Amino acid sequence: SAHPLPLGMPAHAATPRVALCHVGMFSSGSKSARCLSRAFAAVRSPARRCDRRLGRRICSTAADVSINTNDLPSKKSDKASKVFEVCAAPGVVPEPSRLDAYLTVKVPEVSRGRIVASIKGGLVVVNGVHVKKPSHKISAGDRIVCEIPSPPPLEASPEDIPLEIHYEDDHLMIVNKPAGMVVHPSAGHESGTLVNAVLFHCRLPPMRVLSGNQSNPSAHEEKDDDEASSSKIYTQANISNHMLEFPSTFPDAIIRPGIVHRLDKGTTGLMVVAKDPFTHAGLCEQFAARTVRRRYLAIVIGIPNPLSGRVNAPIGRDPMDRLRMGVVRGVGGRQAASNYTVRTSLAQGNAALVEWQLETGRTHQIRVHTKEIGHSILGDDTYGGGGRSAVERLHRRGAMNIEQAKKVLQKCNRPMLHARTLGFQHPVTGEELDFAVDPPSDFAAIFQLLNDV
């Protein structure tokens, strides 16, 4: 059956598509609907992916390391651990000189806490000698071998959490993730996640799942990406009679039940969840090939200049704050590119509604790139979109008084970022599917406040 076109999407955009679904929160005649409608545009083809490897040796798992086996204590060696070899440049004083700090810089995808734990656990060797002091001073030319055990799996239990499902068949479903929901279990978020909700919806038993960005031990790098990769899942019961089953033809089952890509906790919008390994693998391939059609909407501070452009800046873990990402030009930075178009000016030029389309899928990519061009997402305290500076920028040229600006920021309980469209080829049927959902009420309210200035 035919579905209505998304607001502002021209008819020709639906011609090659078999299915098109639009879900809106506005009445067609409302002021918010008309304003946002004018801001939306047609889907564009994504650019090709570009990537590179980190600039230092990663020795995969401990069992595959091509180094002297005396370098690592066999009693403590973990079969699922990663081993890194780092060599300090000869003739140059290492900076920083502390062993833990130096490894944190050289191995940015591993937290300093895990590095310190490995050092204290006797899993770090400097010039063939085991070192257990994190404060050990590194000298020029030192050769360091560091083993990082994989974090233990977490148990995810089915939880009766309401899901806003916009499409579902035997192989996949499309959900509209609300603000505040974490996608997968991790330290501090063992329950209430999308994974917990999916397990309940699909009538699956509790599962032991890998946490955070932990990936397949056979992989050669840990990825700070928003797309999932193949890895292993451990079940506490035989699930062959359930929707989500993993036959022997799929030795590397999925890292988290059905999860193909991720959205940040504060980001709202469309996600696809796979129900079987074949569908999961097919969707992962499309994300890797950058053929998935996705558009995001963000309310940013100020108006980017030019009004449309491409941000090409590598992203990696911020060496000064492990909980943040940042533009990292050097070791630890991975190529990242984003395209943007300003859809409408807000608050007399002090803010703007901007559409984003990604060429790569790094963690926090849009949030980092908006900060990089000097136009952080409104409400994003982590990347410069909150606090006094945001209030002052909204107040510029007297567009609104300080109290009004403060009230706008107070209503932003999250970054104003929304994944509005999602399109892909169904891995089983071959149909081209496209979905769209309008931003939630909090996003629309902020948009209206700024648009009325």
PDB file of C-alpha atoms in Angstrom, residues 174-449:
ATOM      1  CA  ILE A 174      12.665  -0.048  12.419  1.00  0.00           C
ATOM      2  CA  VAL A 175      12.430   1.719  15.781  1.00  0.00           C
ATOM      3  CA  ASN A 176      12.328   5.375  16.741  1.00  0.00           C
ATOM      4  CA  LYS A 177      14.785   5.656  19.628  1.00  0.00           C
ATOM      5  CA  PRO A 178      13.753   8.153  22.290  1.00  0.00           C
ATOM      6  CA  ALA A 179      16.112  10.518  24.088  1.00  0.00           C
ATOM      7  CA  GLY A 180      17.651   9.003  27.187  1.00  0.00           C
ATOM      8  CA  MET A 181      17.738   5.413  25.941  1.00  0.00           C
ATOM      9  CA  VAL A 182      21.174   3.790  25.677  1.00  0.00           C
ATOM     10  CA  VAL A 183      21.481   1.409  22.727  1.00  0.00           C
ATOM     11  CA  HIS A 184      23.564  -1.392  24.255  1.00  0.00           C
ATOM     12  CA  PRO A 185      24.654  -2.481  27.739  1.00  0.00           C
ATOM     13  CA  SER A 186      27.838  -0.955  29.114  1.00  0.00           C
ATOM     14  CA  ALA A 187      29.348  -0.094  32.468  1.00  0.00           C
ATOM     15  CA  GLY A 188      26.739   1.937  34.319  1.00  0.00           C
ATOM     16  CA  HIS A 189      24.024   1.038  31.797  1.00  0.00           C
ATOM     17  CA  GLU A 190      23.375  -2.648  32.423  1.00  0.00           C
ATOM     18  CA  SER A 191      19.613  -2.296  31.996  1.00  0.00           C
ATOM     19  CA  GLY A 192      17.038  -0.122  30.282  1.00  0.00           C
ATOM     20  CA  THR A 193      18.832  -0.320  26.935  1.00  0.00           C
ATOM     21  CA  LEU A 194      17.510  -0.941  23.443  1.00  0.00           C
ATOM     22  CA  VAL A 195      19.082  -4.413  23.606  1.00  0.00           C
ATOM     23  CA  ASN A 196      17.029  -5.237  26.720  1.00  0.00           C
ATOM     24  CA  ALA A 197      13.884  -4.059  24.952  1.00  0.00           C
ATOM     25  CA  VAL A 198      14.690  -6.053  21.794  1.00  0.00           C
ATOM     26  CA  LEU A 199      15.252  -9.238  23.793  1.00  0.00           C
ATOM     27  CA  PHE A 200      11.800  -8.877  25.365  1.00  0.00           C
ATOM     28  CA  HIS A 201      10.078  -7.950  22.113  1.00  0.00           C
ATOM     29  CA  CYS A 202      11.609 -10.926  20.281  1.00  0.00           C
ATOM     30  CA  ARG A 203      10.963 -13.257  23.234  1.00  0.00           C
ATOM     31  CA  LEU A 204      14.620 -14.117  23.694  1.00  0.00           C
ATOM     32  CA  PRO A 205      16.354 -15.390  26.840  1.00  0.00           C
ATOM     33  CA  PRO A 206      19.006 -13.487  28.812  1.00  0.00           C
ATOM     34  CA  MET A 207      22.286 -13.188  26.925  1.00  0.00           C
ATOM     35  CA  ARG A 208      25.876 -12.442  27.761  1.00  0.00           C
ATOM     36  CA  VAL A 209      26.872  -9.625  25.437  1.00  0.00           C
ATOM     37  CA  LEU A 210      30.091  -7.756  24.913  1.00  0.00           C
ATOM     38  CA  SER A 211      30.048  -4.264  26.380  1.00  0.00           C
ATOM     39  CA  GLY A 212      30.894  -0.858  24.971  1.00  0.00           C
ATOM     40  CA  ASN A 213      33.148  -0.926  21.902  1.00  0.00           C
ATOM     41  CA  GLN A 214      34.533  -4.355  22.725  1.00  0.00           C
ATOM     42  CA  SER A 215      34.845  -6.218  19.492  1.00  0.00           C
ATOM     43  CA  ASN A 216      35.729  -9.615  18.157  1.00  0.00           C
ATOM     44  CA  PRO A 217      39.108 -10.741  19.498  1.00  0.00           C
ATOM     45  CA  SER A 218      40.064 -11.724  15.982  1.00  0.00           C
ATOM     46  CA  ALA A 219      39.634  -8.171  14.778  1.00  0.00           C
ATOM     47  CA  HIS A 220      42.794  -6.132  14.348  1.00  0.00           C
ATOM     48  CA  GLU A 221      41.546  -2.916  15.871  1.00  0.00           C
ATOM     49  CA  GLU A 222      38.931  -1.597  18.223  1.00  0.00           C
ATOM     50  CA  LYS A 223      36.629   0.775  16.412  1.00  0.00           C
ATOM     51  CA  ASP A 224      35.252   4.041  17.646  1.00  0.00           C
ATOM     52  CA  ASP A 225      32.419   3.681  15.180  1.00  0.00           C
ATOM     53  CA  ASP A 226      28.656   3.938  15.326  1.00  0.00           C
ATOM     54  CA  GLU A 227      28.240   0.866  13.130  1.00  0.00           C
ATOM     55  CA  ALA A 228      28.431  -2.612  14.604  1.00  0.00           C
ATOM     56  CA  SER A 229      30.812  -5.294  13.412  1.00  0.00           C
ATOM     57  CA  SER A 230      30.643  -9.061  13.600  1.00  0.00           C
ATOM     58  CA  SER A 231      31.562 -10.580  16.921  1.00  0.00           C
ATOM     59  CA  LYS A 232      30.493 -13.255  19.344  1.00  0.00           C
ATOM     60  CA  ILE A 233      27.380 -13.450  21.445  1.00  0.00           C
ATOM     61  CA  TYR A 234      26.987 -15.855  24.369  1.00  0.00           C
ATOM     62  CA  THR A 235      23.565 -17.189  25.331  1.00  0.00           C
ATOM     63  CA  GLN A 236      22.498 -18.857  28.529  1.00  0.00           C
ATOM     64  CA  ALA A 237      19.959 -21.037  26.777  1.00  0.00           C
ATOM     65  CA  ASN A 238      19.472 -22.778  23.470  1.00  0.00           C
ATOM     66  CA  ILE A 239      17.888 -20.128  21.269  1.00  0.00           C
ATOM     67  CA  SER A 240      17.552 -22.163  18.085  1.00  0.00           C
ATOM     68  CA  ASN A 241      13.768 -21.985  18.387  1.00  0.00           C
ATOM     69  CA  HIS A 242      13.731 -18.208  18.687  1.00  0.00           C
ATOM     70  CA  MET A 243      13.779 -15.510  16.040  1.00  0.00           C
ATOM     71  CA  LEU A 244      17.414 -14.671  16.620  1.00  0.00           C
ATOM     72  CA  GLU A 245      19.386 -17.838  15.912  1.00  0.00           C
ATOM     73  CA  PHE A 246      23.001 -18.417  14.930  1.00  0.00           C
ATOM     74  CA  PRO A 247      23.606 -21.504  12.775  1.00  0.00           C
ATOM     75  CA  SER A 248      27.075 -22.920  12.173  1.00  0.00           C
ATOM     76  CA  THR A 249      27.317 -21.041   8.890  1.00  0.00           C
ATOM     77  CA  PHE A 250      27.651 -17.866  10.970  1.00  0.00           C
ATOM     78  CA  PRO A 251      30.632 -18.605  13.274  1.00  0.00           C
ATOM     79  CA  ASP A 252      30.947 -14.941  14.201  1.00  0.00           C
ATOM     80  CA  ALA A 253      27.541 -14.042  15.557  1.00  0.00           C
ATOM     81  CA  ILE A 254      26.577 -10.477  16.328  1.00  0.00           C
ATOM     82  CA  ILE A 255      28.183  -8.337  19.001  1.00  0.00           C
ATOM     83  CA  ARG A 256      24.811  -7.310  20.456  1.00  0.00           C
ATOM     84  CA  PRO A 257      21.402  -8.830  19.704  1.00  0.00           C
ATOM     85  CA  GLY A 258      20.306  -7.320  16.423  1.00  0.00           C
ATOM     86  CA  ILE A 259      22.223  -4.061  16.788  1.00  0.00           C
ATOM     87  CA  VAL A 260      23.556  -2.831  13.452  1.00  0.00           C
ATOM     88  CA  HIS A 261      24.334   0.808  14.266  1.00  0.00           C
ATOM     89  CA  ARG A 262      24.123   3.158  17.222  1.00  0.00           C
ATOM     90  CA  LEU A 263      22.781   6.512  18.302  1.00  0.00           C
ATOM     91  CA  ASP A 264      24.032   8.415  21.325  1.00  0.00           C
ATOM     92  CA  LYS A 265      21.942   8.363  24.485  1.00  0.00           C
ATOM     93  CA  GLY A 266      20.650  11.888  23.883  1.00  0.00           C
ATOM     94  CA  THR A 267      20.065  11.471  20.136  1.00  0.00           C
ATOM     95  CA  THR A 268      16.604  10.571  18.886  1.00  0.00           C
ATOM     96  CA  GLY A 269      15.508   8.981  15.654  1.00  0.00           C
ATOM     97  CA  LEU A 270      15.400   5.932  13.425  1.00  0.00           C
ATOM     98  CA  MET A 271      17.389   2.746  13.889  1.00  0.00           C
ATOM     99  CA  VAL A 272      17.227  -0.630  12.169  1.00  0.00           C
ATOM    100  CA  VAL A 273      17.446  -3.826  14.241  1.00  0.00           C
ATOM    101  CA  ALA A 274      18.178  -7.208  12.629  1.00  0.00           C
ATOM    102  CA  LYS A 275      16.429 -10.386  13.751  1.00  0.00           C
ATOM    103  CA  ASP A 276      18.720 -12.989  12.194  1.00  0.00           C
ATOM    104  CA  PRO A 277      22.428 -13.328  11.300  1.00  0.00           C
ATOM    105  CA  PHE A 278      21.887 -13.148   7.539  1.00  0.00           C
ATOM    106  CA  THR A 279      19.983  -9.882   7.808  1.00  0.00           C
ATOM    107  CA  HIS A 280      22.509  -8.525  10.306  1.00  0.00           C
ATOM    108  CA  ALA A 281      25.426  -9.352   8.017  1.00  0.00           C
ATOM    109  CA  GLY A 282      23.679  -7.828   5.004  1.00  0.00           C
ATOM    110  CA  LEU A 283      22.915  -4.597   6.830  1.00  0.00           C
ATOM    111  CA  CYS A 284      26.458  -4.383   8.219  1.00  0.00           C
ATOM    112  CA  GLU A 285      27.805  -4.713   4.674  1.00  0.00           C
ATOM    113  CA  GLN A 286      25.624  -1.824   3.517  1.00  0.00           C
ATOM    114  CA  PHE A 287      26.776   0.373   6.395  1.00  0.00           C
ATOM    115  CA  ALA A 288      30.389  -0.509   5.615  1.00  0.00           C
ATOM    116  CA  ALA A 289      29.880   0.294   1.919  1.00  0.00           C
ATOM    117  CA  ARG A 290      28.175   3.619   2.853  1.00  0.00           C
ATOM    118  CA  THR A 291      25.092   2.803   0.802  1.00  0.00           C
ATOM    119  CA  VAL A 292      22.672   3.299   3.696  1.00  0.00           C
ATOM    120  CA  ARG A 293      20.706   6.523   3.283  1.00  0.00           C
ATOM    121  CA  ARG A 294      20.641   8.567   6.494  1.00  0.00           C
ATOM    122  CA  ARG A 295      19.966  12.226   7.233  1.00  0.00           C
ATOM    123  CA  TYR A 296      20.206  13.979  10.568  1.00  0.00           C
ATOM    124  CA  LEU A 297      18.774  17.291  11.735  1.00  0.00           C
ATOM    125  CA  ALA A 298      20.576  19.446  14.287  1.00  0.00           C
ATOM    126  CA  ILE A 299      19.919  22.848  15.810  1.00  0.00           C
ATOM    127  CA  VAL A 300      23.312  24.518  16.045  1.00  0.00           C
ATOM    128  CA  ILE A 301      24.562  27.765  17.527  1.00  0.00           C
ATOM    129  CA  GLY A 302      25.202  30.376  14.845  1.00  0.00           C
ATOM    130  CA  ILE A 303      25.040  29.876  11.075  1.00  0.00           C
ATOM    131  CA  PRO A 304      27.800  27.859   9.380  1.00  0.00           C
ATOM    132  CA  ASN A 305      29.607  29.682   6.605  1.00  0.00           C
ATOM    133  CA  PRO A 306      29.411  28.578   3.823  1.00  0.00           C
ATOM    134  CA  LEU A 307      25.789  27.503   4.044  1.00  0.00           C
ATOM    135  CA  SER A 308      26.695  24.044   2.758  1.00  0.00           C
ATOM    136  CA  GLY A 309      29.992  22.254   2.909  1.00  0.00           C
ATOM    137  CA  ARG A 310      32.081  19.253   3.857  1.00  0.00           C
ATOM    138  CA  VAL A 311      33.954  18.783   7.125  1.00  0.00           C
ATOM    139  CA  ASN A 312      36.968  16.492   6.751  1.00  0.00           C
ATOM    140  CA  ALA A 313      38.649  16.104  10.154  1.00  0.00           C
ATOM    141  CA  PRO A 314      39.950  12.875  11.762  1.00  0.00           C
ATOM    142  CA  ILE A 315      38.293  11.783  14.985  1.00  0.00           C
ATOM    143  CA  GLY A 316      39.717   9.865  17.922  1.00  0.00           C
ATOM    144  CA  ARG A 317      39.551   9.636  21.687  1.00  0.00           C
ATOM    145  CA  ASP A 318      40.390  12.925  23.353  1.00  0.00           C
ATOM    146  CA  PRO A 319      43.698  12.190  25.138  1.00  0.00           C
ATOM    147  CA  MET A 320      42.771  14.686  27.860  1.00  0.00           C
ATOM    148  CA  ASP A 321      39.303  13.253  28.489  1.00  0.00           C
ATOM    149  CA  ARG A 322      38.619   9.597  27.772  1.00  0.00           C
ATOM    150  CA  LEU A 323      34.861  10.096  27.790  1.00  0.00           C
ATOM    151  CA  ARG A 324      34.994  12.502  24.850  1.00  0.00           C
ATOM    152  CA  MET A 325      35.957  12.263  21.224  1.00  0.00           C
ATOM    153  CA  GLY A 326      37.797  15.013  19.418  1.00  0.00           C
ATOM    154  CA  VAL A 327      39.592  15.994  16.244  1.00  0.00           C
ATOM    155  CA  VAL A 328      42.890  14.110  16.490  1.00  0.00           C
ATOM    156  CA  ARG A 329      45.427  14.818  13.766  1.00  0.00           C
ATOM    157  CA  GLY A 330      48.006  12.127  14.348  1.00  0.00           C
ATOM    158  CA  VAL A 331      48.167   8.773  16.087  1.00  0.00           C
ATOM    159  CA  GLY A 332      44.693   7.730  17.188  1.00  0.00           C
ATOM    160  CA  GLY A 333      42.753   9.869  14.740  1.00  0.00           C
ATOM    161  CA  ARG A 334      40.622   8.100  12.138  1.00  0.00           C
ATOM    162  CA  GLN A 335      39.455   9.704   8.916  1.00  0.00           C
ATOM    163  CA  ALA A 336      35.989  11.228   9.255  1.00  0.00           C
ATOM    164  CA  ALA A 337      33.967  13.308   6.806  1.00  0.00           C
ATOM    165  CA  SER A 338      30.536  14.936   7.138  1.00  0.00           C
ATOM    166  CA  ASN A 339      28.422  16.970   4.737  1.00  0.00           C
ATOM    167  CA  TYR A 340      26.034  19.662   5.895  1.00  0.00           C
ATOM    168  CA  THR A 341      23.436  22.066   4.526  1.00  0.00           C
ATOM    169  CA  VAL A 342      21.824  24.923   6.430  1.00  0.00           C
ATOM    170  CA  ARG A 343      18.054  24.552   6.141  1.00  0.00           C
ATOM    171  CA  THR A 344      16.873  27.683   7.902  1.00  0.00           C
ATOM    172  CA  SER A 345      18.212  30.534  10.011  1.00  0.00           C
ATOM    173  CA  LEU A 346      16.905  30.865  13.576  1.00  0.00           C
ATOM    174  CA  ALA A 347      17.074  33.497  16.326  1.00  0.00           C
ATOM    175  CA  GLN A 348      17.979  36.234  13.837  1.00  0.00           C
ATOM    176  CA  GLY A 349      21.088  34.386  12.743  1.00  0.00           C
ATOM    177  CA  ASN A 350      22.208  33.228  16.186  1.00  0.00           C
ATOM    178  CA  ALA A 351      21.177  29.631  15.495  1.00  0.00           C
ATOM    179  CA  ALA A 352      20.293  27.415  12.544  1.00  0.00           C
ATOM    180  CA  LEU A 353      18.609  24.175  11.588  1.00  0.00           C
ATOM    181  CA  VAL A 354      21.232  22.127   9.755  1.00  0.00           C
ATOM    182  CA  GLU A 355      20.921  18.847   7.877  1.00  0.00           C
ATOM    183  CA  TRP A 356      23.868  16.445   8.132  1.00  0.00           C
ATOM    184  CA  GLN A 357      24.836  13.454   6.047  1.00  0.00           C
ATOM    185  CA  LEU A 358      27.809  11.298   6.980  1.00  0.00           C
ATOM    186  CA  GLU A 359      30.463   9.687   4.813  1.00  0.00           C
ATOM    187  CA  THR A 360      31.889   7.817   7.797  1.00  0.00           C
ATOM    188  CA  GLY A 361      30.392   6.611  11.043  1.00  0.00           C
ATOM    189  CA  ARG A 362      32.673   7.614  13.903  1.00  0.00           C
ATOM    190  CA  THR A 363      31.416   7.919  17.453  1.00  0.00           C
ATOM    191  CA  HIS A 364      30.003  11.411  18.144  1.00  0.00           C
ATOM    192  CA  GLN A 365      30.955  12.409  14.583  1.00  0.00           C
ATOM    193  CA  ILE A 366      28.340  15.121  14.009  1.00  0.00           C
ATOM    194  CA  ARG A 367      28.842  16.502  17.515  1.00  0.00           C
ATOM    195  CA  VAL A 368      32.613  16.701  17.072  1.00  0.00           C
ATOM    196  CA  HIS A 369      32.430  18.177  13.572  1.00  0.00           C
ATOM    197  CA  THR A 370      29.911  20.862  14.564  1.00  0.00           C
ATOM    198  CA  LYS A 371      32.302  21.924  17.307  1.00  0.00           C
ATOM    199  CA  GLU A 372      35.212  21.855  14.854  1.00  0.00           C
ATOM    200  CA  ILE A 373      33.523  24.405  12.567  1.00  0.00           C
ATOM    201  CA  GLY A 374      32.570  26.579  15.527  1.00  0.00           C
ATOM    202  CA  HIS A 375      28.846  25.813  15.572  1.00  0.00           C
ATOM    203  CA  SER A 376      28.180  23.322  18.350  1.00  0.00           C
ATOM    204  CA  ILE A 377      24.820  21.581  18.691  1.00  0.00           C
ATOM    205  CA  LEU A 378      22.511  23.434  21.048  1.00  0.00           C
ATOM    206  CA  GLY A 379      22.285  21.624  24.384  1.00  0.00           C
ATOM    207  CA  ASP A 380      25.463  19.608  23.849  1.00  0.00           C
ATOM    208  CA  ASP A 381      27.373  20.457  27.019  1.00  0.00           C
ATOM    209  CA  THR A 382      30.132  17.962  26.161  1.00  0.00           C
ATOM    210  CA  TYR A 383      31.065  19.695  22.922  1.00  0.00           C
ATOM    211  CA  GLY A 384      30.476  23.386  23.627  1.00  0.00           C
ATOM    212  CA  GLY A 385      26.739  23.694  23.040  1.00  0.00           C
ATOM    213  CA  GLY A 386      25.762  24.657  26.583  1.00  0.00           C
ATOM    214  CA  GLY A 387      26.707  26.927  29.430  1.00  0.00           C
ATOM    215  CA  ARG A 388      27.445  30.627  29.519  1.00  0.00           C
ATOM    216  CA  SER A 389      29.067  30.793  26.086  1.00  0.00           C
ATOM    217  CA  ALA A 390      25.953  29.321  24.439  1.00  0.00           C
ATOM    218  CA  VAL A 391      23.732  31.825  26.259  1.00  0.00           C
ATOM    219  CA  GLU A 392      25.902  34.736  25.120  1.00  0.00           C
ATOM    220  CA  ARG A 393      25.875  33.567  21.499  1.00  0.00           C
ATOM    221  CA  LEU A 394      22.085  33.296  21.467  1.00  0.00           C
ATOM    222  CA  HIS A 395      21.975  36.829  22.955  1.00  0.00           C
ATOM    223  CA  ARG A 396      24.162  38.363  20.217  1.00  0.00           C
ATOM    224  CA  ARG A 397      22.932  41.529  18.542  1.00  0.00           C
ATOM    225  CA  GLY A 398      20.047  41.671  21.001  1.00  0.00           C
ATOM    226  CA  ALA A 399      18.150  38.879  19.258  1.00  0.00           C
ATOM    227  CA  MET A 400      16.892  37.833  22.678  1.00  0.00           C
ATOM    228  CA  ASN A 401      17.694  38.992  26.161  1.00  0.00           C
ATOM    229  CA  ILE A 402      19.899  36.996  28.517  1.00  0.00           C
ATOM    230  CA  GLU A 403      16.955  35.568  30.462  1.00  0.00           C
ATOM    231  CA  GLN A 404      15.275  34.360  27.283  1.00  0.00           C
ATOM    232  CA  ALA A 405      18.499  32.721  26.148  1.00  0.00           C
ATOM    233  CA  LYS A 406      18.902  31.027  29.526  1.00  0.00           C
ATOM    234  CA  LYS A 407      15.372  29.671  29.339  1.00  0.00           C
ATOM    235  CA  VAL A 408      16.062  28.193  25.902  1.00  0.00           C
ATOM    236  CA  LEU A 409      19.174  26.441  27.217  1.00  0.00           C
ATOM    237  CA  GLN A 410      17.319  25.198  30.287  1.00  0.00           C
ATOM    238  CA  LYS A 411      14.787  23.488  28.032  1.00  0.00           C
ATOM    239  CA  CYS A 412      17.602  21.684  26.189  1.00  0.00           C
ATOM    240  CA  ASN A 413      18.028  18.577  28.299  1.00  0.00           C
ATOM    241  CA  ARG A 414      20.052  16.916  25.559  1.00  0.00           C
ATOM    242  CA  PRO A 415      21.846  17.755  22.309  1.00  0.00           C
ATOM    243  CA  MET A 416      19.306  18.867  19.703  1.00  0.00           C
ATOM    244  CA  LEU A 417      20.201  16.101  17.238  1.00  0.00           C
ATOM    245  CA  HIS A 418      17.719  13.819  15.484  1.00  0.00           C
ATOM    246  CA  ALA A 419      18.177  10.945  12.999  1.00  0.00           C
ATOM    247  CA  ARG A 420      15.268  11.770  10.698  1.00  0.00           C
ATOM    248  CA  THR A 421      15.598   9.438   7.683  1.00  0.00           C
ATOM    249  CA  LEU A 422      16.835   5.905   7.137  1.00  0.00           C
ATOM    250  CA  GLY A 423      16.939   3.981   3.872  1.00  0.00           C
ATOM    251  CA  PHE A 424      18.529   0.721   2.743  1.00  0.00           C
ATOM    252  CA  GLN A 425      18.029  -2.389   0.646  1.00  0.00           C
ATOM    253  CA  HIS A 426      16.289  -5.205   2.489  1.00  0.00           C
ATOM    254  CA  PRO A 427      18.940  -7.958   2.739  1.00  0.00           C
ATOM    255  CA  VAL A 428      16.368 -10.729   2.209  1.00  0.00           C
ATOM    256  CA  THR A 429      13.756  -9.350  -0.203  1.00  0.00           C
ATOM    257  CA  GLY A 430      15.972  -6.896  -2.075  1.00  0.00           C
ATOM    258  CA  GLU A 431      13.353  -4.142  -1.682  1.00  0.00           C
ATOM    259  CA  GLU A 432      14.490  -0.548  -1.267  1.00  0.00           C
ATOM    260  CA  LEU A 433      13.030   0.764   1.981  1.00  0.00           C
ATOM    261  CA  ASP A 434      12.939   4.383   3.120  1.00  0.00           C
ATOM    262  CA  PHE A 435      11.590   5.721   6.404  1.00  0.00           C
ATOM    263  CA  ALA A 436      11.276   9.177   7.920  1.00  0.00           C
ATOM    264  CA  VAL A 437      10.168  10.467  11.304  1.00  0.00           C
ATOM    265  CA  ASP A 438       9.816  14.056  12.485  1.00  0.00           C
ATOM    266  CA  PRO A 439      11.792  15.316  15.496  1.00  0.00           C
ATOM    267  CA  PRO A 440      10.188  14.793  18.917  1.00  0.00           C
ATOM    268  CA  SER A 441       8.314  17.463  20.849  1.00  0.00           C
ATOM    269  CA  ASP A 442      11.312  18.850  22.754  1.00  0.00           C
ATOM    270  CA  PHE A 443      13.228  19.433  19.510  1.00  0.00           C
ATOM    271  CA  ALA A 444      10.151  21.039  17.895  1.00  0.00           C
ATOM    272  CA  ALA A 445       9.617  23.300  20.930  1.00  0.00           C
ATOM    273  CA  ILE A 446      13.194  24.605  20.840  1.00  0.00           C
ATOM    274  CA  PHE A 447      12.911  25.123  17.079  1.00  0.00           C
ATOM    275  CA  GLN A 448       9.728  27.128  17.571  1.00  0.00           C
ATOM    276  CA  LEU A 449      11.172  29.264  20.363  1.00  0.00           C
TER     277      LEU A 449
END
